[in-house]
CSV table of C-alpha atoms in Angstrom, one decimal:
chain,number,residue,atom,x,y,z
E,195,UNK,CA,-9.6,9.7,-20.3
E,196,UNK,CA,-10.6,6.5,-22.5
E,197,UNK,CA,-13.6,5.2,-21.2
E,198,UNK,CA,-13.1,2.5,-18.2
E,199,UNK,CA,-9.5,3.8,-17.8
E,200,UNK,CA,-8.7,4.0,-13.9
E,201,UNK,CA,-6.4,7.4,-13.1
E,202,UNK,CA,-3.2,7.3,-12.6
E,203,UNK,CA,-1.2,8.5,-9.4
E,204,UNK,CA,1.8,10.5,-8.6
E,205,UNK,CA,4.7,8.7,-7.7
E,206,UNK,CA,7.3,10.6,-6.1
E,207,UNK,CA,10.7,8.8,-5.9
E,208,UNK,CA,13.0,10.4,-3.6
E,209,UNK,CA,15.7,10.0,-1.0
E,210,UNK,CA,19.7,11.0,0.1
E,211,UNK,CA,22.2,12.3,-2.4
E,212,UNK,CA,23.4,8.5,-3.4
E,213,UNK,CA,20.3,6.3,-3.1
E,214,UNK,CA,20.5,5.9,-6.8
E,215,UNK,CA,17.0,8.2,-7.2
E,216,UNK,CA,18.6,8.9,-10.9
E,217,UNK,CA,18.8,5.9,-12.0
E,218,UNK,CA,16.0,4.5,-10.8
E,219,UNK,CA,13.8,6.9,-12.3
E,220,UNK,CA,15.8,6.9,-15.6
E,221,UNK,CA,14.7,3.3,-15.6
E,222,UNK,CA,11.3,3.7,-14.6
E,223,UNK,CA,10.1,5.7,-17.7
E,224,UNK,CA,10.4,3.8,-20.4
E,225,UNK,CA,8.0,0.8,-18.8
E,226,UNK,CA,4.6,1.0,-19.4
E,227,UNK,CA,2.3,3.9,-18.5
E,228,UNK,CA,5.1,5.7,-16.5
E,229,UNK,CA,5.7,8.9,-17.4
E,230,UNK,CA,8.3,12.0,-16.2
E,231,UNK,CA,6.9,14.9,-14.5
E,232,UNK,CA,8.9,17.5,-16.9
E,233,UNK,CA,9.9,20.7,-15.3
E,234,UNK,CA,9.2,24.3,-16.3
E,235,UNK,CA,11.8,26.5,-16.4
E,236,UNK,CA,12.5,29.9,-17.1
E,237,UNK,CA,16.2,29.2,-18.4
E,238,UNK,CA,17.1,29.0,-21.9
E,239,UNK,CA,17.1,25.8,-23.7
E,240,UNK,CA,20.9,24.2,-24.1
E,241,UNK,CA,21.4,22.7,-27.3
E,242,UNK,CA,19.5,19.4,-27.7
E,243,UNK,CA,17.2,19.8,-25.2
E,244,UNK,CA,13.7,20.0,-26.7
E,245,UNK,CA,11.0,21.6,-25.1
E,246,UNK,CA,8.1,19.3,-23.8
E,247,UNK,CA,10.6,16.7,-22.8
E,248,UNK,CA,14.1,18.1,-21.0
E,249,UNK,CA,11.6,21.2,-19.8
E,250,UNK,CA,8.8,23.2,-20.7
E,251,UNK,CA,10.6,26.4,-21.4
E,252,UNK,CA,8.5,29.8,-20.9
E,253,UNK,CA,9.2,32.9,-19.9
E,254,UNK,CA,9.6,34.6,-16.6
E,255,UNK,CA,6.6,36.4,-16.5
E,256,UNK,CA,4.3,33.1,-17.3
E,257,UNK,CA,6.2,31.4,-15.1
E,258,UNK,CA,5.0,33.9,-12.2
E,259,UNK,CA,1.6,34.0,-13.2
E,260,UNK,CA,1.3,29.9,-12.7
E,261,UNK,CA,3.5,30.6,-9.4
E,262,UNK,CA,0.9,33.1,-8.5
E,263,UNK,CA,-2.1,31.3,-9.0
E,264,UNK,CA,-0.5,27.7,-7.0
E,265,UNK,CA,0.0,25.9,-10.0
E,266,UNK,CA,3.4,24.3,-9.2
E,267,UNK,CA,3.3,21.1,-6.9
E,268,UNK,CA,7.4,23.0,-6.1
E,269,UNK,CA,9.0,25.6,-7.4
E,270,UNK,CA,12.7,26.9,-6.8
E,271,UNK,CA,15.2,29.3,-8.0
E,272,UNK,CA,18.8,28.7,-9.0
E,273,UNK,CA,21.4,31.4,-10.4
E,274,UNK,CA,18.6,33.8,-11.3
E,275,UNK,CA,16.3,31.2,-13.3
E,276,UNK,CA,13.0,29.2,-12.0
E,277,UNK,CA,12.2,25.9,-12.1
E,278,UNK,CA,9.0,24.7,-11.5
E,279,UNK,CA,6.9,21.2,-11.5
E,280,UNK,CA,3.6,22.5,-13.2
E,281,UNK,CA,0.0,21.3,-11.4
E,282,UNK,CA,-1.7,20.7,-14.5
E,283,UNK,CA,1.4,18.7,-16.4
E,284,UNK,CA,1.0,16.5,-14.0
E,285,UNK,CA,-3.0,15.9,-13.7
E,286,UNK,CA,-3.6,16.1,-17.1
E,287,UNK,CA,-1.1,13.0,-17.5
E,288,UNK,CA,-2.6,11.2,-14.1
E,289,UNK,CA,-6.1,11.7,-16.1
E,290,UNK,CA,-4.8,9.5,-19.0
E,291,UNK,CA,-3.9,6.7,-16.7
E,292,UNK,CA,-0.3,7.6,-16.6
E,293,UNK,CA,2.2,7.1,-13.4
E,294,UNK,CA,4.0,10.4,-12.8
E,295,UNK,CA,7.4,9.7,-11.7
E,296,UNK,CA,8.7,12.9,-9.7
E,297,UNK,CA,12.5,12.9,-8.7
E,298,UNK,CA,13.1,14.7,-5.8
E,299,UNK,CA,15.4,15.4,-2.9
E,300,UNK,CA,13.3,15.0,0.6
E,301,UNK,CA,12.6,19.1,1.8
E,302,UNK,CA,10.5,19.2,-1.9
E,303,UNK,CA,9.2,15.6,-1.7
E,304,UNK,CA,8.1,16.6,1.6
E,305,UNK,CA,6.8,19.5,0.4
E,306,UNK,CA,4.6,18.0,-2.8
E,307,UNK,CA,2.8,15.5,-0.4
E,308,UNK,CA,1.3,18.4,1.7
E,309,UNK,CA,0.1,20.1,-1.9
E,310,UNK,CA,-0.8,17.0,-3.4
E,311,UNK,CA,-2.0,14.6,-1.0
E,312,UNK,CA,-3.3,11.6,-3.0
E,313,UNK,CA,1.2,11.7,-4.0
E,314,UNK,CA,3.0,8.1,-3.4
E,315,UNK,CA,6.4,8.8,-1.5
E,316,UNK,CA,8.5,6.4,-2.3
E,317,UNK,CA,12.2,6.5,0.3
E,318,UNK,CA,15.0,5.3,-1.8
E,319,UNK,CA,17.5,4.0,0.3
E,320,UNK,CA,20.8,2.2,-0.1
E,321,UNK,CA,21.1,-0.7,2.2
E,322,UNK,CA,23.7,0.8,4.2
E,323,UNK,CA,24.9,4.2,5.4
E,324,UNK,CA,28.9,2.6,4.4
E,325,UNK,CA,26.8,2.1,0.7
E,326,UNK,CA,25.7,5.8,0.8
E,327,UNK,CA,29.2,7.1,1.8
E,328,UNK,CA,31.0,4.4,-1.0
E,329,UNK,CA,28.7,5.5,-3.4
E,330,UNK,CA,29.1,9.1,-3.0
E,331,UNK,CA,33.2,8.7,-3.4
E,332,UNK,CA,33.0,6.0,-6.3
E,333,UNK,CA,30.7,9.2,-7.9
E,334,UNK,CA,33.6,10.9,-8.1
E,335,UNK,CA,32.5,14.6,-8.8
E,336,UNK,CA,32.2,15.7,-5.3
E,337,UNK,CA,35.2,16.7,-2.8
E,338,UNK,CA,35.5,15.3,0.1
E,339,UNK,CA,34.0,18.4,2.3
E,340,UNK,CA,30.7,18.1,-0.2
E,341,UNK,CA,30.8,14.2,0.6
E,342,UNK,CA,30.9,14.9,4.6
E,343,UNK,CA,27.8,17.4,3.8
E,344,UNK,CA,26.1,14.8,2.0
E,345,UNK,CA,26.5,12.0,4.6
E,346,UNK,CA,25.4,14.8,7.2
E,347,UNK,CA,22.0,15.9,5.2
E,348,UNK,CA,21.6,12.2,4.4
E,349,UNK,CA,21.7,11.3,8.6
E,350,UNK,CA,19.0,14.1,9.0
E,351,UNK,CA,17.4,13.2,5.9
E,352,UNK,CA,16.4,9.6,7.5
E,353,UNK,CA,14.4,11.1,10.5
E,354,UNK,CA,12.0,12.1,7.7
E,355,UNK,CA,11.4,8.6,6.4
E,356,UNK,CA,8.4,8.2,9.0
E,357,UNK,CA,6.2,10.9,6.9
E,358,UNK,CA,7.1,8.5,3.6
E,359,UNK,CA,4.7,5.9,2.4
E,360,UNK,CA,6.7,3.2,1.3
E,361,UNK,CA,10.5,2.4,1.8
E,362,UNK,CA,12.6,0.9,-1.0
E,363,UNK,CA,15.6,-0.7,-0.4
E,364,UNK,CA,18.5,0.0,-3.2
E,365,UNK,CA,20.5,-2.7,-3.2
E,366,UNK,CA,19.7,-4.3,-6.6
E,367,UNK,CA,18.8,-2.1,-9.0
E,368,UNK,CA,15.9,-5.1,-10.7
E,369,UNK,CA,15.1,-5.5,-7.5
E,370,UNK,CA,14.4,-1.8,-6.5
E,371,UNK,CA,12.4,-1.8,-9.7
E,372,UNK,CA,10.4,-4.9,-8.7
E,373,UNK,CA,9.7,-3.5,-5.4
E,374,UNK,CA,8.4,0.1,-6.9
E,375,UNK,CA,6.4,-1.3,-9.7
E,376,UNK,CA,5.0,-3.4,-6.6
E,377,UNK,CA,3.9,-0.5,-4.5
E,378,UNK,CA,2.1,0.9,-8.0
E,379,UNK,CA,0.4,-2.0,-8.4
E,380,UNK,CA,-0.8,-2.4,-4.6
E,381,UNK,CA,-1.8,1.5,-4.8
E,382,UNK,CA,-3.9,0.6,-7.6
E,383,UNK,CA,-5.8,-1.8,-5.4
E,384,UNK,CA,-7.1,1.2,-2.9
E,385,UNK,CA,-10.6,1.7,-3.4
E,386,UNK,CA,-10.4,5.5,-4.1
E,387,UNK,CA,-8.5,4.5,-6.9
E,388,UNK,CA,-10.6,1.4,-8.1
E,389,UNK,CA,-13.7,3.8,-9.1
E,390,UNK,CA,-13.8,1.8,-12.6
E,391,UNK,CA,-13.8,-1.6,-11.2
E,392,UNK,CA,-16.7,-0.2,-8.2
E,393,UNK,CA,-18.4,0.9,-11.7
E,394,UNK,CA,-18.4,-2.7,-13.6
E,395,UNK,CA,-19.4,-4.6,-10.2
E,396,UNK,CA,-22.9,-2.5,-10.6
E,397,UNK,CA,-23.2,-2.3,-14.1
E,398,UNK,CA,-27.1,-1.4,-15.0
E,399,UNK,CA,-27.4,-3.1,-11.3
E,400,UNK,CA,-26.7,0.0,-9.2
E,401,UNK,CA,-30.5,0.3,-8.7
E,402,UNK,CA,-32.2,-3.6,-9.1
E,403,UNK,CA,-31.0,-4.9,-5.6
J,224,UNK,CA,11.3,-13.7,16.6
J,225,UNK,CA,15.3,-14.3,14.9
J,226,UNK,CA,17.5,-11.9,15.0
J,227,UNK,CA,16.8,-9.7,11.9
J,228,UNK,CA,13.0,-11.2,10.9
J,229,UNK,CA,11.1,-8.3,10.2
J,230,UNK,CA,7.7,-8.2,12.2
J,231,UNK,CA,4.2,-9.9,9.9
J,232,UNK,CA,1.0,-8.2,10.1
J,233,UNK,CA,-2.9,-8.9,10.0
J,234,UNK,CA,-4.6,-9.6,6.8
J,235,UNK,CA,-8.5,-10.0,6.7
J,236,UNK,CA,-9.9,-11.2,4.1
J,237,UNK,CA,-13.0,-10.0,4.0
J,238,UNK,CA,-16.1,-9.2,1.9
J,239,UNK,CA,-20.0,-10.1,0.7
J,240,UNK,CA,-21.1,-13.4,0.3
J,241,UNK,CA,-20.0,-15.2,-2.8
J,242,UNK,CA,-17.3,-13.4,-2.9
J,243,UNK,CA,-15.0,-16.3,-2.4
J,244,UNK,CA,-13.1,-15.3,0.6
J,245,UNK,CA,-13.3,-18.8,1.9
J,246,UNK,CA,-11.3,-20.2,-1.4
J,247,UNK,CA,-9.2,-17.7,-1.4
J,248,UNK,CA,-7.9,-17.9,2.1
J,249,UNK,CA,-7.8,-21.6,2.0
J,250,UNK,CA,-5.2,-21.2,-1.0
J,251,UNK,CA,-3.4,-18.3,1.1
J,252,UNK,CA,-2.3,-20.3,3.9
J,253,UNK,CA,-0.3,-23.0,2.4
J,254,UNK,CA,2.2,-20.4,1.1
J,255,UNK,CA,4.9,-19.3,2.7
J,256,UNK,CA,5.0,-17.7,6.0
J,257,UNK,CA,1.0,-17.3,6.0
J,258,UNK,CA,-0.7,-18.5,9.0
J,259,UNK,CA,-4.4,-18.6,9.8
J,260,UNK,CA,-6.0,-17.1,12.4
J,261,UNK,CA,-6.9,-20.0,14.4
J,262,UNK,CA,-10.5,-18.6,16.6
J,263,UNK,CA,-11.0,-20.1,20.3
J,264,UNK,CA,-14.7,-22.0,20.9
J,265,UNK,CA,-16.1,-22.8,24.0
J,266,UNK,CA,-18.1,-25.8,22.0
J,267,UNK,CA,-17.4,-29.0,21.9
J,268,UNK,CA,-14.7,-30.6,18.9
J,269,UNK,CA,-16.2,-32.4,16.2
J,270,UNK,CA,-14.9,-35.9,15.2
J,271,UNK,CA,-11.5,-35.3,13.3
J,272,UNK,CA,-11.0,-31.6,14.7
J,273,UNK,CA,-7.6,-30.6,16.3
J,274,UNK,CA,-7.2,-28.5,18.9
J,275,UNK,CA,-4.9,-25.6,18.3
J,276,UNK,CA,-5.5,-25.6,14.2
J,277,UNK,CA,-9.4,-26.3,13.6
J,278,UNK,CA,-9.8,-23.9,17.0
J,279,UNK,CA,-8.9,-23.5,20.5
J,280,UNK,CA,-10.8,-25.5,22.2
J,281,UNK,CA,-11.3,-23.7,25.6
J,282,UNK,CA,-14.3,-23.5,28.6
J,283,UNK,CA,-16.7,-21.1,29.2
J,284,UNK,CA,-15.1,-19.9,32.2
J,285,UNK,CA,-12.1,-19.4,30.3
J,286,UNK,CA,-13.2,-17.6,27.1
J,287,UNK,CA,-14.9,-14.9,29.5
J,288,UNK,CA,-11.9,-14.3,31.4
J,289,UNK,CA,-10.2,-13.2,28.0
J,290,UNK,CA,-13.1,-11.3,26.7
J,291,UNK,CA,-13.6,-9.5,30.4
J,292,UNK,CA,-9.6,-8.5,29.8
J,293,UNK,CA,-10.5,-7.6,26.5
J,294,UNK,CA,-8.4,-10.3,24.7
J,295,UNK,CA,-10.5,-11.2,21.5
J,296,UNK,CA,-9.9,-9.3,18.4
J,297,UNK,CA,-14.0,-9.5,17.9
J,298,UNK,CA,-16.1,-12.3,19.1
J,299,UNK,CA,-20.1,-13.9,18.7
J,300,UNK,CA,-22.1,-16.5,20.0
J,301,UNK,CA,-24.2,-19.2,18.3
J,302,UNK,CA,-26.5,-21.9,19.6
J,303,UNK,CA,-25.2,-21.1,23.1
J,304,UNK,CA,-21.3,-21.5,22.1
J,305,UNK,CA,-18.8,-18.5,22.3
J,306,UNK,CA,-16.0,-17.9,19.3
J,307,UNK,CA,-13.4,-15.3,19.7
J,308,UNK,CA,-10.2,-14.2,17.7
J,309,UNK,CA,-7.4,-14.3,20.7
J,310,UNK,CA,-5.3,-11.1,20.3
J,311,UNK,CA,-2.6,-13.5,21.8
J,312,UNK,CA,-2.6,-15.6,19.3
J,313,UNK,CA,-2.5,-13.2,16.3
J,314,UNK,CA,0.5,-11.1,18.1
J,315,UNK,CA,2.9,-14.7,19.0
J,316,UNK,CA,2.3,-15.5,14.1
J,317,UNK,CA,3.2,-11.6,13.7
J,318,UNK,CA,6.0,-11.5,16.3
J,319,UNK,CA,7.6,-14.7,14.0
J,320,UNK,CA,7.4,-12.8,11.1
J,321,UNK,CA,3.9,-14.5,9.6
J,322,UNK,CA,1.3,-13.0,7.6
J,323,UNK,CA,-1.8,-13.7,9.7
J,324,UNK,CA,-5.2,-14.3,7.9
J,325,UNK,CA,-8.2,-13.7,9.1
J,326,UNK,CA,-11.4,-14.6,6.9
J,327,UNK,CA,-14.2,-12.9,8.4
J,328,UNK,CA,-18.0,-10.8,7.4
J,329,UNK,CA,-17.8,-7.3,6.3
J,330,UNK,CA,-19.4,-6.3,10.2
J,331,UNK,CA,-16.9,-7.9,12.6
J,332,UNK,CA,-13.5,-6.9,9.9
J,333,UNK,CA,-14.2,-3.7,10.2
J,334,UNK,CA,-14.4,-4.2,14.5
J,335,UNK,CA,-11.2,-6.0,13.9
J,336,UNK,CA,-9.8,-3.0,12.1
J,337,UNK,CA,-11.1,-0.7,14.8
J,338,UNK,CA,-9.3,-2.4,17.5
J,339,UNK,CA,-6.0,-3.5,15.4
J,340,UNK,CA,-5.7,-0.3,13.2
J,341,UNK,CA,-2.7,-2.1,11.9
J,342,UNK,CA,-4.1,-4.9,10.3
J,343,UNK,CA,-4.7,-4.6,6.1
J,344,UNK,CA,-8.2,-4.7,5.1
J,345,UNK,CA,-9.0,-6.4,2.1
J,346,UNK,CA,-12.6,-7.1,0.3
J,347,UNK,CA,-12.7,-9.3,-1.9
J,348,UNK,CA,-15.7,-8.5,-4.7
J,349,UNK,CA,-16.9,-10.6,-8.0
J,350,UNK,CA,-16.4,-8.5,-11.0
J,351,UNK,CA,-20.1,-7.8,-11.5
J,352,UNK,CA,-23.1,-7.9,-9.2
J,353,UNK,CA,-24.5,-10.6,-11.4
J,354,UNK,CA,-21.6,-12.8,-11.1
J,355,UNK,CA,-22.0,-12.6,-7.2
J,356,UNK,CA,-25.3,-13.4,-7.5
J,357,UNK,CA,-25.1,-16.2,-10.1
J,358,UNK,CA,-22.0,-17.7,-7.4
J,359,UNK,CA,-24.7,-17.4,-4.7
J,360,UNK,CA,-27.2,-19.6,-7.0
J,361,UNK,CA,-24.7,-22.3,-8.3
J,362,UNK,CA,-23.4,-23.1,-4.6
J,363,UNK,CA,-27.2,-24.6,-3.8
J,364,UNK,CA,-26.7,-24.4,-0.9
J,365,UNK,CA,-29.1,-21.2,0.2
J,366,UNK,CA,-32.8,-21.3,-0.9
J,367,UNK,CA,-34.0,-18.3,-2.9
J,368,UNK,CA,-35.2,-15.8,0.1
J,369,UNK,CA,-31.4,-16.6,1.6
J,370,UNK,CA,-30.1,-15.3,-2.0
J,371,UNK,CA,-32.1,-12.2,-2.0
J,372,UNK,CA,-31.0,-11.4,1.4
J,373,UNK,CA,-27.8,-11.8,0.7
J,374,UNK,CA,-27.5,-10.0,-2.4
J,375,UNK,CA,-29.7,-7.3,-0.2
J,376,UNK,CA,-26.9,-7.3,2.1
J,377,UNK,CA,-23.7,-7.2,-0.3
J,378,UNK,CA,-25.4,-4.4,-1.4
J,379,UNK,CA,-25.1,-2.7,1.9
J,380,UNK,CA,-21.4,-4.2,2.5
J,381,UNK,CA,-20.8,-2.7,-1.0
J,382,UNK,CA,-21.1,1.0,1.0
J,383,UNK,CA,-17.9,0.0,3.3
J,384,UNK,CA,-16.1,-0.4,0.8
J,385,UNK,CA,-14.1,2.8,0.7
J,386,UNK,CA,-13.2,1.9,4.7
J,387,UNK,CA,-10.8,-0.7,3.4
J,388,UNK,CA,-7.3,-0.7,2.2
J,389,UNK,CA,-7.3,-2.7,-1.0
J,390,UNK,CA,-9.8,-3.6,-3.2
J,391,UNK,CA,-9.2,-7.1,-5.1
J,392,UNK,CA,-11.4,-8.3,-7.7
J,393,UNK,CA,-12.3,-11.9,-7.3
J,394,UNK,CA,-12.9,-13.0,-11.2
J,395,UNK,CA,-9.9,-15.2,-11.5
J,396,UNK,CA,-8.7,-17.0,-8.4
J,397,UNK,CA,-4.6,-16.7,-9.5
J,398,UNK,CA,-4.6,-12.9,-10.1
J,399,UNK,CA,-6.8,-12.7,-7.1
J,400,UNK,CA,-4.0,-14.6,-5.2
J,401,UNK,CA,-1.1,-12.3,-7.2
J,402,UNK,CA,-3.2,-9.5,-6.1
J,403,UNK,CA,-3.0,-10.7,-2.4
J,404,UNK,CA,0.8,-11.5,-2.3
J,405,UNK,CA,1.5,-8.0,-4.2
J,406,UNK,CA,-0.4,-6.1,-1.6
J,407,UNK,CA,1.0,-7.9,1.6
J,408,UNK,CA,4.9,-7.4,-0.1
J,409,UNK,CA,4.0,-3.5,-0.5
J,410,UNK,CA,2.8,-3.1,2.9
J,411,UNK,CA,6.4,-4.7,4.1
J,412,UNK,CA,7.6,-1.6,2.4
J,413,UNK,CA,5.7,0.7,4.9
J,414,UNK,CA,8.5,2.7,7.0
J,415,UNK,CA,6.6,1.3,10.1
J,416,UNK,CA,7.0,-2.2,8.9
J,417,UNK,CA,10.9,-1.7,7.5
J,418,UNK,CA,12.7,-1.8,11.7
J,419,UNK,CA,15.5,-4.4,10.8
J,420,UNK,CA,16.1,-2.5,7.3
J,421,UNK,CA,16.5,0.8,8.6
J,422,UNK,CA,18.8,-1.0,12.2
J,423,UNK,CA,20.5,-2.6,8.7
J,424,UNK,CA,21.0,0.6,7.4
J,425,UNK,CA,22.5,2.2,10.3
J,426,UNK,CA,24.7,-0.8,11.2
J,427,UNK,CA,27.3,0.4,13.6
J,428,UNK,CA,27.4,3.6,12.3
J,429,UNK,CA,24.2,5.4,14.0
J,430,UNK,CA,26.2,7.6,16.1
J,431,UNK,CA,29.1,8.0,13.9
J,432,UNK,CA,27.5,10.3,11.0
């Protein structure tokens, strides 16, 4: 970490199937000093995707050894491969100062706050559940007994939002962003997180007065 | 409180000597929807002072009743008069919807905090130490035993530090005030704080999904 750099933070941007989590985070990275948390996997690359930026590709057995020794934040399996949000990805990229954005659905956002506890949870959230239910038909790609799921999971989904630290309101997309860059900023501002400014108050001081 | 007005909160400004809380408090509560805490006296009013802004003007008999029912958020005495922070007061500002500021010593925010675990603790700190001593010099108004004992005790407020929410750093008055506005907007975000956006959300529907 450059000298008088504060850390970063993990920022964990989550919320029902239709909050707009994707695009929100899509938008996120490219501002200054965010960065994506990139998965590991133990699936094969598809064509374009390039390893260190789709996914850190490895193979199964390194993948269990990090599994083994609690370096994911999550990990989950889906048709036989692993995917996995690597500990040290992320730490080594909060040590440069960076904002982590982590998308993720709320049982695994839920579940990175309890292994990471210093994580921001950010609650995506259209403005309405009519919104959610709109947005989830305009999608397009799900049938309707998927949309009814959705809506369902959403409901219970909500009851969570107590355990999350903030709550943004998707309505306008600039203004979703506004409001997240907001709550980095404020975060910034808590003292366990200001240990560079607490160092420039004393200066050569610490000991004179 | 309307139909729909989302609930204020409790912001204390708070920190060492020289810090500037006073300037910056006095530029907080012209803005929109701030409100000062207004403190009850049992002294006398001053020529010009206005009862119900400068203070509540109140009898002895009457400012003991309130502190017997536990009523101030902290109180003192000087010279023989009694000052208190009516709870009533703050709770009627937050129940319209108003940021309520509180400007008050390191010692009697963190009481206030204790007692209203709600409110937002900021402290306010000069970039260096040398700057908040230099501040103490140029106001003229202590003599030089007053500035050692006051740079003796910023010292020691310094250590409470990491018992507050946010840390802003006082070296330019209009990012201090940024700072401020930033970190009052992100705390509207808090889940607890979001009521009418999550009644919003639900509209009609809460039953139906």
């Amino acid at each position: 970490m450059p000298l008088g750099t504060e850390k970063g933070q993990l920022l964990i941007i989550s919320g029902p199937s239709g909050s707009g989590k994707g695009t929100v985070t899509k938008k996120l990275i490219p501002c200054d000093n965010y960065a994506l948390s990139v998965s590991m996997t133990t699936r094969n690359p598809r064509p374009g995707e390039v390893h260190g930026v789709d996914y850190i590709f490895c193979t199964k057995e390194h993948f269990m050894e990090i599994r083994d020794n609690d370096g994911f934040l999550e990990h989950a399996s889906f048709s036989g491969n692993y995917y996995g949000t690597p500990i040290s990805y992320v730490e080594q990229k909060i040590d440069e100062g960076q904002t982590v954005v982590l998308e993720i659905e709320v049982v695994g956002a839920l579940q990175v706050k309890d292994k990471y506890p210093d994580a921001i949870l950010v609650f995506l959230m259209p403005p309405t559940f009519d919104d959610l239910r709109r947005r989830l038909i305009e999608r397009g790609t799900e049938c309707e007994d998927e949309i009814e799921r959705r809506t369902r999971r959403a409901r219970e989904e909500m009851v969570e939002l107590k355990k999350y630290d903030y709550l943004v309101v998707n309505d306008d997309i600039e203004q979703a962003m506004e409001d997240i860059h907001m709550v980095v900023k404020a975060e910034k501002m808590k003292p366990h997180r200001s240990q560079c400014k607490i160092e420039a108050f004393y200066g050569d001081n610490k000991n004179e007065y």
